C-alpha cells in the first residue's frame, strides 16, 4: 500500500524496542520498589493517617 | 527541622464546590445518557429537532460524564487529599477559585455548543477550538496550583497518591494539546492538523489515555488515599502500589492502537497496541488486589458502612473492566466485539462501576467531614448502593448480550463463507432491541440511585455549617541533602546509563553498517558497565532513588519522559511515513467544495456516533460493505471518520451504491427506505441553506494541511458549488422530488455519493523491483 522506501523494514522493530525499553526500565523500578526499607514503607503507608481537627471558616477569619 | 509549630487551615471551600458540582453534573450527564439510550429504542424521542438528535446529544452525554462529573469529582478528591498528604493549604485561593469557576464555564459552553452542532467530530474531543484553549488554560491553572502547593509542603515524602496525580496532570496536558492541535477556519470551526490514519492514531492515543489518565490514574490516587482512610488501616502493600504506578505509567500510554485493530492502521502499530494492552493485565490486577486487600480485617464493616461498600464494589469493577479491556484488545476478540455494544458495556463497567462508585464512596465519606454533621441517612446510602449495583449489572449484562449477539450475526456467513447469513443490517439491529431496552432500565436505576445521593446530600448539608480541616505542623526547612536539582536529576548513574543505552540501542537498530556495529558494542558495554557500577555503588543508586521520592519536580520530569516516549514512538513514524505522497495503490480524490460542505455537515450532526467509515480486513466486513478500506482512501480526511460504533452500517463505500433520491428519502424519513431503522429524521437539512460563504476559508486551511485544492479565482468557487448542486437537484427532480440546490441536504448527498471513490496510484519502480 505504501511506497516501500526506507521505512518498511525498520518500523517492524518498533514493537521490539518498545518492549525492551519499557521492560528494562520497569524491571529497574520494580527492583527498587522491592528493595525499599521496611521503615520507609511503613512511614509512607501511614501518611494518610495524620490527625486533624476542624474549624468553621467564619471562626478562622 | 525547626521546633516551631504552625497551624494550617486547609482550603476545603473549593473541595466543597467541586464536590457539589460533581453531584449536579453527574445527574445531568446520567440523565442525558438515559435519554440517548431511549432514543435508540424510540426514534421519535429525537423529536425531529436538531439540538435533540442522538448524534448531537451523545457527545454531550460522554463529555458531561467524563469532564463534568468525573472531572469535578477528581478535582475535589485531589485537592482534599493533597492538602492533607503534603500538610499544606492549597497555594493560592485565587487560582483555586479560578480553576473551579473556569471549569464550570467550560462545561456550560460545552453544554450549549454541542447540541447546537458545533463539533470537531472526534470522540471525547468534540469541543470547538476556543473551548479547547480554555480547557488548556484552566488545566495549567490546576497544574500551577498543585505544584505550587507541593513546593510549600511540610511533608517531604510524596505519598503514592500524589504520584498518580502528577502523572495525571502532565499526561492529560500532553494528550489534550496534541490531539486538539487545529487550524481555525472561523471563530467556531477548525480542522485538526492531523488527517486520515495520522488523525486516527493520535485520536485513539488520546482517547484511550483519556480513559487511562483522566478516568483511572487520578481515581487510583483517590483510592490509595480514601480506601485506607475509610477502612482505618494502611494500604495492603505500599510496595505493590509503587509497582502499580510505574507499570501503568510505562505501559498504558502505548495501548491506544487497540482501538484500531483489523483496520488500515499499519500492522506494526496494531501489534504494538495489542501487546501492551495484554501487558496491562498484570498491573491493573495488582492494583485491584491492593485496593481490595486493604479491606482485610474490615470486611465485617461492609455490612453496615455504605462507604466501604461503594469502595469495594468500585475496585471490583475496576478489576473486571481492566480484565475485559485487554481481552477485547486481542485481534480475534476485537473482530467480534469492536463496533458493537460489547464496547459500550465495557466502558460503562468502568464509568458506572469504577468511577461512579468511587465518586459515591468518596462523597459519602466527605459529607460529614466537610459539613461537620452526620450523614442524613445511612439507609438511603445503602439503598443507593444496591439500586446502583443492580442498575450496573442490568446495563452491562444487556450490553454484553447485545454486543455478542450483533457481532455474531454481523460476522455470520453461509455457503462456506461466501455469503452473509444476515445480509440486512437492520435485522441485526432489531435482534438487539430488547437488550437496548434493558440498558435503559439499568441506566435508569443507576440514575435513581444517584438521585438518592442528591437527596441525602441535600438533607445532610441543609442547615449545616461547613468546616475546614486544620492541622498543626512543624515549620520545616528542607535540608540540602534532600533536594534534587535538575543537574543531580539528570547527571546520575541510573539516568545516564539508561539514556546512553537507549542511544546505542537506536544506533544498533537503525544505523548503517559501521554505526550498527558501534551501537551493538555500545549497548552491550553500557549494560555491563551499569551492572558493575550498580554493584559497586549500590548506595549511590539507592540514594538517588530515595531523593527522587521526595522531590516533586524531578519526579515529574522523569514521569513525563516515560509517558512521552510511548506517544512519540507511535506518532512520529506515522506522521513521517503515512503521507499522501507516499501512498500507493488507492488514494482519495479530494472532495469538491460542495462535498466538503456536506462532509462538515456529517461531522456536525455527529453521524460518526453510529456509522463507521472503515471496512476491516475481515471476510464478513468485505462481504457486507465491499473491498476493505485502504489507508490512502482517507488520507485527506480532516478529521478522520473511521468511527467506533456501528448502530448503523459502515459507509466507507456507500458512494454510488444508491441513487440520490434514496438518500433524499432516507434523510427525510429513514424508515421509508429502511423499515425498522432507528435513525432520526433530519428535516432541517431540507430547509437550511448550505454555508457556501465559509468554504473560502475552509479550503484555504485544507490547502495548508496539504490537500491539493486549486486556487479558485473570482466566482469559480461559487460556480463549482452551484454546478454540482444543480446537477444533483436536477437528478432528484427527474426522480420525482423537488429541492432547491442550495439546501444542506444536497451538499450531504454530494458527500455521501463521494465515499469510496479513489484514484489508483502506481507503485514506485524501485518498489516494483
Coordinates of C-alpha atoms in Angstrom, one line a residue, chain B residues 108-678:
Chain B
X108 CA -21.6 25.3 30.3
X109 CA -20.0 26.3 27.0
X110 CA -19.9 22.6 26.0
X111 CA -23.5 22.1 27.1
X112 CA -24.5 24.9 24.7
X113 CA -22.2 24.3 21.8
X114 CA -22.6 20.5 21.4
X115 CA -26.4 20.4 20.9
X116 CA -26.1 23.3 18.5
X117 CA -23.9 21.1 16.3
X118 CA -20.5 22.8 16.9
X119 CA -18.2 19.8 16.9
X120 CA -14.7 18.7 15.9
X121 CA -16.0 15.3 15.1
X122 CA -13.6 13.3 17.3
X123 CA -14.9 11.3 20.2
X124 CA -14.3 12.9 23.6
X125 CA -12.6 15.7 21.7
X126 CA -15.7 17.3 20.2
X127 CA -15.4 20.7 21.8
X128 CA -14.6 23.5 19.4
X129 CA -11.2 25.3 19.4
X130 CA -12.0 28.3 21.6
X131 CA -13.2 25.9 24.4
X132 CA -10.1 23.8 23.8
X133 CA -7.9 26.8 24.6
X134 CA -9.9 27.5 27.7
X135 CA -9.5 23.8 28.8
X136 CA -5.8 24.0 28.3
X137 CA -5.6 27.3 30.2
X138 CA -7.6 26.0 33.2
X139 CA -5.6 22.8 33.3
X140 CA -2.4 24.9 33.5
X141 CA -4.1 26.8 36.4
X142 CA -4.7 23.5 38.1
X143 CA -1.2 22.4 37.5
X144 CA 0.3 25.6 38.8
X145 CA -1.9 25.5 41.9
X146 CA -1.0 21.8 42.5
X147 CA 2.8 22.0 42.0
X148 CA 3.0 25.3 44.0
X149 CA 1.2 23.5 46.8
X150 CA 3.8 20.7 46.6
X151 CA 6.5 23.4 46.7
X152 CA 5.1 24.7 50.0
X153 CA 4.6 21.4 51.6
X154 CA 5.6 20.4 55.2
X155 CA 5.8 16.7 54.5
X156 CA 8.9 15.9 52.4
X157 CA 7.8 12.4 51.3
X158 CA 5.4 12.1 48.4
X159 CA 2.7 9.5 49.1
X160 CA 1.9 7.3 46.1
X161 CA -1.5 9.1 45.5
X162 CA 0.5 12.3 44.8
X163 CA 2.5 10.3 42.1
X164 CA -0.8 9.3 40.4
X165 CA -1.9 13.0 40.5
X166 CA 1.4 14.2 39.0
X167 CA 1.1 11.6 36.2
X168 CA -2.5 12.7 35.5
X169 CA -1.6 16.4 35.3
X170 CA 1.3 16.1 32.9
X171 CA -0.1 13.3 30.7
X172 CA -3.6 14.8 30.2
X173 CA -1.9 18.1 29.3
X174 CA 0.2 16.4 26.7
X175 CA -2.6 14.3 25.3
X176 CA -5.1 17.1 25.2
X177 CA -2.8 19.6 23.5
X178 CA -1.5 17.2 20.8
X179 CA -5.0 15.8 19.9
X180 CA -6.6 19.3 19.8
X181 CA -4.0 20.9 17.5
X182 CA -6.2 22.6 14.9
X183 CA -6.2 25.3 12.3
X184 CA -9.3 27.5 12.7
X185 CA -11.4 28.4 9.7
X186 CA -13.7 30.6 11.7
X187 CA -14.5 31.5 15.3
X188 CA -16.4 28.3 15.8
X189 CA -14.8 25.8 13.4
X190 CA -11.5 24.3 12.7
X191 CA -9.8 21.3 11.1
X192 CA -7.4 19.1 13.0
X193 CA -3.7 19.3 11.8
X194 CA -3.7 15.5 11.5
X195 CA -5.7 13.7 8.9
X196 CA -6.7 10.2 7.9
X197 CA -4.6 7.5 9.6
X198 CA -2.5 10.0 11.5
X199 CA -5.6 11.5 13.0
X200 CA -6.9 8.1 13.8
X201 CA -3.7 7.2 15.7
X202 CA -3.5 10.5 17.5
X203 CA -7.2 10.4 18.4
X204 CA -7.0 6.9 19.9
X205 CA -3.7 7.6 21.6
X206 CA -5.7 10.4 23.2
X207 CA -9.0 8.6 23.6
X208 CA -7.5 5.5 25.2
X209 CA -5.4 7.5 27.5
X210 CA -8.2 9.9 28.4
X211 CA -9.6 6.7 30.0
X212 CA -6.2 5.9 31.4
X213 CA -5.1 9.2 32.8
X214 CA -8.4 11.1 33.3
X215 CA -10.7 8.3 34.5
X216 CA -8.1 5.9 36.0
X217 CA -4.9 7.3 37.4
X218 CA -6.4 10.2 39.4
X219 CA -9.1 7.8 40.7
X220 CA -6.4 5.3 41.7
X221 CA -4.7 8.1 43.6
X222 CA -8.1 8.8 45.3
X223 CA -8.4 5.1 46.0
X224 CA -5.0 5.0 47.7
X225 CA -6.0 7.8 49.9
X226 CA -9.6 7.3 50.7
X227 CA -9.8 3.5 50.9
X228 CA -7.2 3.3 53.7
X229 CA -8.9 6.2 55.4
X230 CA -12.4 4.6 55.3
X231 CA -11.0 1.2 56.3
X232 CA -8.9 2.8 59.0
X233 CA -5.8 0.8 58.1
X234 CA -2.9 1.4 55.8
X235 CA -2.8 0.2 52.2
X236 CA -2.2 -3.5 52.0
X237 CA 1.1 -3.2 50.2
X238 CA 2.9 0.1 49.7
X239 CA 5.5 -1.7 47.6
X240 CA 2.7 -3.0 45.3
X241 CA 1.3 0.5 44.9
X242 CA 4.7 1.7 43.7
X243 CA 4.9 -1.1 41.2
X244 CA 1.3 -0.4 40.2
X245 CA 2.1 3.2 39.5
X246 CA 5.2 2.7 37.4
X247 CA 3.7 -0.2 35.5
X248 CA 0.7 1.9 34.5
X249 CA 2.8 4.9 33.5
X250 CA 5.1 2.8 31.4
X251 CA 2.5 0.5 29.8
X252 CA -0.8 2.4 29.5
X253 CA 0.4 5.0 27.1
X254 CA 1.3 2.5 24.4
X255 CA -2.0 0.7 24.2
X256 CA -4.1 3.2 22.1
X257 CA -3.9 1.4 18.7
X258 CA -6.0 -1.5 20.1
X259 CA -9.0 0.8 19.1
X260 CA -8.0 0.3 15.5
X261 CA -7.4 -3.4 15.2
X262 CA -8.1 -5.0 11.8
X263 CA -8.3 -1.6 10.2
X264 CA -6.0 0.2 7.7
X265 CA -3.6 1.2 10.5
X266 CA -0.1 -0.3 9.8
X267 CA 0.2 -3.7 11.2
X268 CA 3.2 -3.0 13.5
X269 CA 1.1 -0.4 15.4
X270 CA -1.8 -2.8 15.8
X271 CA 0.7 -5.4 17.2
X272 CA 2.2 -2.8 19.5
X273 CA -1.3 -1.8 20.8
X274 CA -2.4 -5.4 21.3
X275 CA 0.9 -6.4 23.1
X276 CA 0.9 -3.6 25.5
X277 CA -2.8 -4.0 26.2
X278 CA -2.2 -7.5 27.3
X279 CA 0.7 -6.4 29.5
X280 CA -1.8 -4.2 31.3
X281 CA -3.5 -7.2 32.9
X282 CA -0.8 -7.6 35.5
X283 CA -0.5 -4.1 36.9
X284 CA -4.3 -3.5 36.8
X285 CA -5.0 -6.6 38.8
X286 CA -2.1 -5.8 41.1
X287 CA -3.7 -2.5 41.9
X288 CA -7.2 -4.0 42.3
X289 CA -5.9 -6.7 44.7
X290 CA -4.0 -4.0 46.6
X291 CA -7.2 -2.0 47.0
X292 CA -9.4 -4.9 48.0
X293 CA -6.8 -6.4 50.4
X294 CA -6.6 -3.0 52.1
X295 CA -10.0 -4.0 53.5
X296 CA -8.5 -7.1 55.1
X297 CA -9.8 -7.4 58.6
X298 CA -12.5 -4.8 57.9
X299 CA -14.8 -7.0 55.8
X300 CA -17.5 -7.1 58.5
X301 CA -17.8 -3.3 58.2
X302 CA -19.1 -3.7 54.7
X303 CA -22.4 -4.9 56.1
X304 CA -23.2 -1.5 57.6
X305 CA -20.8 1.0 56.1
X306 CA -22.0 2.3 52.7
X307 CA -18.7 4.0 52.0
X308 CA -16.8 0.7 52.2
X309 CA -19.5 -1.0 50.1
X310 CA -19.1 1.5 47.4
X311 CA -15.3 1.3 47.5
X312 CA -15.2 -2.5 47.5
X313 CA -17.6 -2.7 44.6
X314 CA -15.8 0.1 42.7
X315 CA -12.4 -1.7 43.0
X316 CA -14.0 -4.9 41.9
X317 CA -15.5 -3.2 38.8
X318 CA -12.0 -1.7 38.2
X319 CA -10.7 -5.3 38.1
X320 CA -13.5 -6.5 35.9
X321 CA -13.2 -3.7 33.4
X322 CA -9.4 -4.0 33.3
X323 CA -9.7 -7.7 32.7
X324 CA -12.1 -7.1 29.9
X325 CA -10.1 -4.3 28.2
X326 CA -7.0 -6.4 27.3
X327 CA -9.3 -9.3 26.4
X328 CA -11.1 -7.0 23.8
X329 CA -7.6 -6.0 22.6
X330 CA -6.9 -9.4 21.2
X331 CA -7.3 -9.1 17.5
X332 CA -9.7 -12.0 17.1
X333 CA -11.9 -10.9 20.0
X334 CA -11.9 -7.4 18.6
X335 CA -13.1 -8.8 15.3
X336 CA -16.3 -9.9 17.2
X337 CA -16.7 -7.1 19.8
X338 CA -15.5 -3.9 18.0
X339 CA -18.2 -1.6 16.7
X340 CA -20.8 -3.4 18.9
X341 CA -22.5 -2.8 22.2
X342 CA -19.9 -5.0 23.9
X343 CA -17.6 -2.0 23.9
X344 CA -20.4 0.2 25.4
X345 CA -20.9 -2.4 28.1
X346 CA -17.1 -2.4 28.8
X347 CA -16.9 1.3 29.0
X348 CA -19.9 1.5 31.4
X349 CA -18.5 -1.2 33.7
X350 CA -15.6 1.3 34.2
X351 CA -17.6 4.5 34.2
X352 CA -20.6 3.4 36.3
X353 CA -18.9 0.8 38.4
X354 CA -15.4 2.2 38.9
X355 CA -15.7 6.0 38.5
X356 CA -19.3 6.4 39.7
X357 CA -19.0 4.2 42.8
X358 CA -15.6 5.7 43.7
X359 CA -17.3 9.1 43.5
X360 CA -20.2 7.9 45.6
X361 CA -18.0 6.4 48.3
X362 CA -15.8 9.5 48.4
X363 CA -18.8 11.8 48.6
X364 CA -20.5 9.9 51.4
X365 CA -17.2 9.8 53.3
X366 CA -16.5 13.5 52.8
X367 CA -20.0 14.9 53.5
X368 CA -19.9 14.6 57.3
X369 CA -16.3 15.8 57.4
X370 CA -16.8 18.9 55.2
X371 CA -20.1 20.0 56.9
X372 CA -19.4 18.6 60.4
X373 CA -22.7 16.8 60.5
X374 CA -23.5 13.1 60.3
X375 CA -24.8 11.8 57.0
X376 CA -28.6 12.3 56.9
X377 CA -29.4 8.7 56.2
X378 CA -27.1 5.7 56.1
X379 CA -30.0 3.5 55.0
X380 CA -30.6 5.7 51.9
X381 CA -26.9 5.4 51.1
X382 CA -27.2 1.7 51.4
X383 CA -30.2 1.7 49.2
X384 CA -28.3 3.8 46.7
X385 CA -25.6 1.2 46.6
X386 CA -28.0 -1.7 45.9
X387 CA -30.1 0.2 43.3
X388 CA -26.9 1.3 41.6
X389 CA -25.4 -2.1 41.6
X390 CA -28.5 -3.8 40.2
X391 CA -28.5 -1.0 37.6
X392 CA -24.9 -1.6 36.5
X393 CA -25.5 -5.4 36.3
X394 CA -28.6 -4.9 34.2
X395 CA -26.7 -2.5 32.0
X396 CA -23.5 -4.5 31.4
X397 CA -25.3 -7.8 31.0
X398 CA -27.6 -6.3 28.4
X399 CA -24.7 -4.8 26.5
X400 CA -22.6 -7.9 26.6
X401 CA -25.6 -9.9 25.3
X402 CA -26.4 -7.3 22.7
X403 CA -22.8 -6.8 21.5
X404 CA -22.0 -10.5 21.2
X405 CA -25.4 -11.2 19.6
X406 CA -25.0 -8.5 17.0
X407 CA -21.3 -9.3 16.5
X408 CA -22.1 -12.9 15.8
X409 CA -24.9 -12.0 13.5
X410 CA -22.9 -9.5 11.5
X411 CA -20.0 -11.9 11.2
X412 CA -22.1 -15.0 10.4
X413 CA -21.6 -16.4 6.9
X414 CA -23.2 -19.2 4.9
X415 CA -22.3 -21.3 1.9
X416 CA -18.7 -21.9 3.1
X417 CA -18.1 -18.3 3.9
X418 CA -19.2 -16.9 0.6
X419 CA -22.4 -15.3 1.7
X420 CA -23.7 -13.4 4.7
X421 CA -26.1 -15.2 6.9
X422 CA -27.8 -11.9 7.8
X423 CA -27.3 -9.6 4.9
X424 CA -29.8 -7.0 6.1
X425 CA -28.2 -4.8 8.8
X426 CA -31.5 -3.8 10.3
X427 CA -32.2 -7.4 11.0
X428 CA -29.3 -7.5 13.4
X429 CA -30.4 -4.2 14.9
X430 CA -33.9 -5.4 15.6
X431 CA -32.4 -8.6 17.2
X432 CA -30.8 -6.5 20.0
X433 CA -33.6 -4.0 20.6
X434 CA -34.8 -5.9 23.8
X435 CA -31.3 -5.7 25.2
X436 CA -31.2 -2.0 24.4
X437 CA -34.4 -1.6 26.4
X438 CA -32.8 -3.4 29.3
X439 CA -29.9 -0.9 29.1
X440 CA -32.4 1.9 29.6
X441 CA -33.7 0.1 32.6
X442 CA -30.2 -0.4 34.0
X443 CA -29.2 3.2 33.4
X444 CA -32.4 4.4 34.8
X445 CA -31.9 2.5 38.0
X446 CA -28.4 3.9 38.3
X447 CA -29.8 7.4 37.8
X448 CA -32.4 6.8 40.5
X449 CA -29.6 5.7 42.9
X450 CA -27.7 8.9 42.1
X451 CA -30.8 11.0 42.8
X452 CA -31.0 9.3 46.3
X453 CA -27.5 10.6 46.8
X454 CA -28.6 14.1 45.8
X455 CA -31.4 13.9 48.3
X456 CA -29.2 12.6 51.0
X457 CA -26.7 15.3 50.4
X458 CA -29.3 18.0 50.4
X459 CA -30.7 16.8 53.8
X460 CA -27.2 16.5 55.2
X461 CA -25.9 19.9 54.3
X462 CA -29.2 21.8 54.9
X463 CA -28.7 23.9 58.0
X464 CA -25.2 22.6 58.5
X465 CA -22.2 24.8 58.8
X466 CA -19.2 24.0 56.6
X467 CA -15.9 23.4 58.3
X468 CA -12.3 23.4 57.2
X469 CA -9.7 20.9 58.3
X470 CA -6.8 22.2 60.3
X471 CA -3.5 20.6 61.3
X472 CA -0.5 21.6 63.4
X473 CA 2.8 21.1 61.7
X474 CA 6.4 21.9 62.4
X475 CA 7.7 24.7 60.2
X476 CA 10.3 22.8 58.1
X477 CA 13.3 23.9 56.3
X478 CA 14.2 21.1 53.9
X479 CA 17.8 20.1 54.1
X480 CA 20.1 20.4 51.2
X481 CA 20.7 16.6 51.3
X482 CA 17.0 16.0 50.4
X483 CA 16.9 18.4 47.5
X484 CA 17.4 17.1 44.0
X485 CA 18.2 19.8 41.4
X486 CA 18.0 19.5 37.7
X487 CA 21.7 18.6 37.4
X488 CA 21.5 16.0 40.1
X489 CA 18.4 14.5 38.5
X490 CA 20.0 14.1 35.1
X491 CA 23.7 13.6 35.8
X492 CA 23.5 10.5 37.9
X493 CA 24.2 6.8 37.1
X494 CA 20.7 5.4 36.6
X495 CA 19.6 8.2 34.2
X496 CA 22.9 8.4 32.4
X497 CA 23.2 4.7 31.8
X498 CA 19.5 4.5 30.7
X499 CA 20.0 7.4 28.2
X500 CA 23.2 6.1 26.8
X501 CA 21.8 2.6 26.5
X502 CA 18.8 4.0 24.5
X503 CA 21.1 6.0 22.2
X504 CA 23.3 3.0 21.5
X505 CA 20.3 0.7 21.0
X506 CA 18.8 3.1 18.5
X507 CA 22.2 3.2 16.6
X508 CA 22.2 -0.6 16.6
X509 CA 18.7 -0.8 15.3
X510 CA 18.6 1.9 12.7
X511 CA 22.2 2.7 11.9
X512 CA 24.2 1.8 8.8
X513 CA 26.9 -0.9 8.8
X514 CA 29.5 0.8 11.0
X515 CA 27.0 2.6 13.2
X516 CA 25.1 -0.6 13.7
X517 CA 28.2 -2.3 14.9
X518 CA 29.1 0.6 17.2
X519 CA 25.6 0.6 18.5
X520 CA 25.7 -3.1 19.3
X521 CA 29.0 -2.8 21.2
X522 CA 27.9 0.4 22.9
X523 CA 24.7 -1.2 24.1
X524 CA 26.5 -4.3 25.4
X525 CA 29.2 -2.2 27.1
X526 CA 26.5 0.1 28.6
X527 CA 24.6 -2.8 30.1
X528 CA 27.8 -4.4 31.5
X529 CA 29.1 -1.1 33.0
X530 CA 25.7 -0.3 34.5
X531 CA 25.6 -3.7 36.1
X532 CA 29.2 -3.4 37.5
X533 CA 28.6 0.2 38.7
X534 CA 25.3 -0.8 40.3
X535 CA 27.0 -3.5 42.4
X536 CA 30.0 -1.3 43.3
X537 CA 27.9 1.8 44.1
X538 CA 24.6 0.4 45.2
X539 CA 24.3 3.1 47.8
X540 CA 24.5 5.9 45.3
X541 CA 21.8 4.4 43.1
X542 CA 19.6 3.9 46.1
X543 CA 20.3 7.4 47.4
X544 CA 19.3 8.9 44.1
X545 CA 16.0 6.9 44.1
X546 CA 15.2 7.9 47.7
X547 CA 15.8 11.5 46.9
X548 CA 13.6 11.2 43.8
X549 CA 10.7 10.1 46.0
X550 CA 10.8 13.4 48.0
X551 CA 11.4 15.7 45.1
X552 CA 8.4 16.6 43.1
X553 CA 9.8 18.3 40.0
X554 CA 12.5 15.8 39.0
X555 CA 9.9 13.1 39.6
X556 CA 7.5 14.9 37.4
X557 CA 10.1 15.4 34.6
X558 CA 11.0 11.7 34.6
X559 CA 7.4 10.6 34.6
X560 CA 6.8 12.9 31.6
X561 CA 9.7 11.3 29.8
X562 CA 8.2 7.9 30.4
X563 CA 4.8 8.8 29.1
X564 CA 6.1 11.0 26.2
X565 CA 8.3 8.2 24.9
X566 CA 5.2 5.9 24.3
X567 CA 3.4 8.6 22.3
X568 CA 6.4 9.7 20.3
X569 CA 7.4 6.2 19.1
X570 CA 4.0 5.7 17.7
X571 CA 3.1 9.1 16.3
X572 CA 6.4 10.4 14.8
X573 CA 6.9 7.5 12.4
X574 CA 3.2 7.6 11.5
X575 CA 3.3 11.3 10.7
X576 CA 6.5 11.0 8.7
X577 CA 5.6 7.9 6.7
X578 CA 1.8 7.9 6.2
X579 CA 1.5 10.9 3.9
X580 CA -0.4 11.4 0.7
X581 CA 2.8 11.5 -1.4
X582 CA 3.8 8.1 -0.1
X583 CA 0.5 6.4 -0.8
X584 CA 0.5 3.7 -3.5
X585 CA -2.5 1.6 -4.6
X586 CA -5.6 3.6 -3.7
X587 CA -5.6 7.3 -2.8
X588 CA -8.5 9.5 -2.0
X589 CA -9.7 12.1 -4.5
X590 CA -10.0 15.4 -2.7
X591 CA -13.6 16.4 -2.0
X592 CA -15.2 19.1 -4.2
X593 CA -16.1 22.2 -2.4
X594 CA -19.8 21.1 -2.2
X595 CA -18.7 17.6 -0.9
X596 CA -16.5 19.3 1.7
X597 CA -19.5 21.3 2.9
X598 CA -21.5 18.1 3.0
X599 CA -18.8 16.4 5.0
X600 CA -18.8 19.2 7.5
X601 CA -22.5 18.7 8.0
X602 CA -21.8 14.9 8.5
X603 CA -19.3 15.9 11.2
X604 CA -21.6 18.5 12.8
X605 CA -24.6 16.1 13.0
X606 CA -22.4 13.5 14.7
X607 CA -23.0 10.8 12.2
X608 CA -19.8 9.1 13.3
X609 CA -21.5 8.2 16.5
X610 CA -23.4 5.5 14.6
X611 CA -21.7 5.0 11.3
X612 CA -18.1 3.9 10.7
X613 CA -16.1 4.5 7.6
X614 CA -13.6 1.7 7.8
X615 CA -14.1 -1.7 6.2
X616 CA -11.9 -4.0 8.2
X617 CA -9.7 -6.7 6.8
X618 CA -12.2 -9.3 7.7
X619 CA -14.3 -11.5 5.4
X620 CA -17.7 -10.6 6.8
X621 CA -16.9 -6.9 6.6
X622 CA -15.8 -7.2 3.0
X623 CA -18.9 -9.3 2.1
X624 CA -21.2 -6.8 3.7
X625 CA -19.6 -3.4 2.7
X626 CA -17.2 -4.1 -0.2
X627 CA -13.4 -4.2 -0.5
X628 CA -11.5 -3.5 2.7
X629 CA -10.5 0.1 3.3
X630 CA -7.0 1.2 2.3
X631 CA -5.0 3.6 4.3
X632 CA -4.8 6.1 1.4
X633 CA -8.5 6.3 0.9
X634 CA -8.9 8.6 4.0
X635 CA -5.6 10.4 3.7
X636 CA -7.4 13.8 3.0
X637 CA -9.9 13.3 5.8
X638 CA -9.7 16.2 8.4
X639 CA -10.9 14.9 10.8
X640 CA -10.9 11.1 10.1
X641 CA -14.3 9.5 10.4
X642 CA -13.4 5.8 10.9
X643 CA -15.9 5.7 13.8
X644 CA -16.0 3.3 16.7
X645 CA -19.6 2.1 16.8
X646 CA -22.0 0.6 14.2
X647 CA -25.5 1.3 15.2
X648 CA -26.0 1.7 11.5
X649 CA -23.9 0.2 8.7
X650 CA -20.5 1.2 7.5
X651 CA -20.4 4.0 4.9
X652 CA -16.9 3.8 3.6
X653 CA -18.2 2.6 0.1
X654 CA -21.7 3.9 0.2
X655 CA -21.0 6.3 -2.7
X656 CA -22.8 5.2 -5.8
X657 CA -24.5 2.4 -4.0
X658 CA -27.9 4.1 -4.0
X659 CA -29.4 6.8 -6.3
X660 CA -29.6 10.4 -5.0
X661 CA -33.3 10.0 -4.3
X662 CA -32.7 7.1 -1.9
X663 CA -30.5 9.4 0.3
X664 CA -33.0 12.1 0.0
X665 CA -35.8 9.9 1.2
X666 CA -33.6 8.3 3.8
X667 CA -32.6 11.6 5.4
X668 CA -36.2 12.7 5.4
X669 CA -37.5 9.5 7.0
X670 CA -35.1 6.6 7.2
X671 CA -38.0 4.1 7.8
X672 CA -39.4 4.9 4.3
X673 CA -36.5 3.1 2.6
X674 CA -35.1 1.1 5.5
X675 CA -38.0 -0.3 7.6
X676 CA -37.1 -0.9 11.2
X677 CA -34.3 1.7 11.3
X678 CA -33.9 3.7 14.5

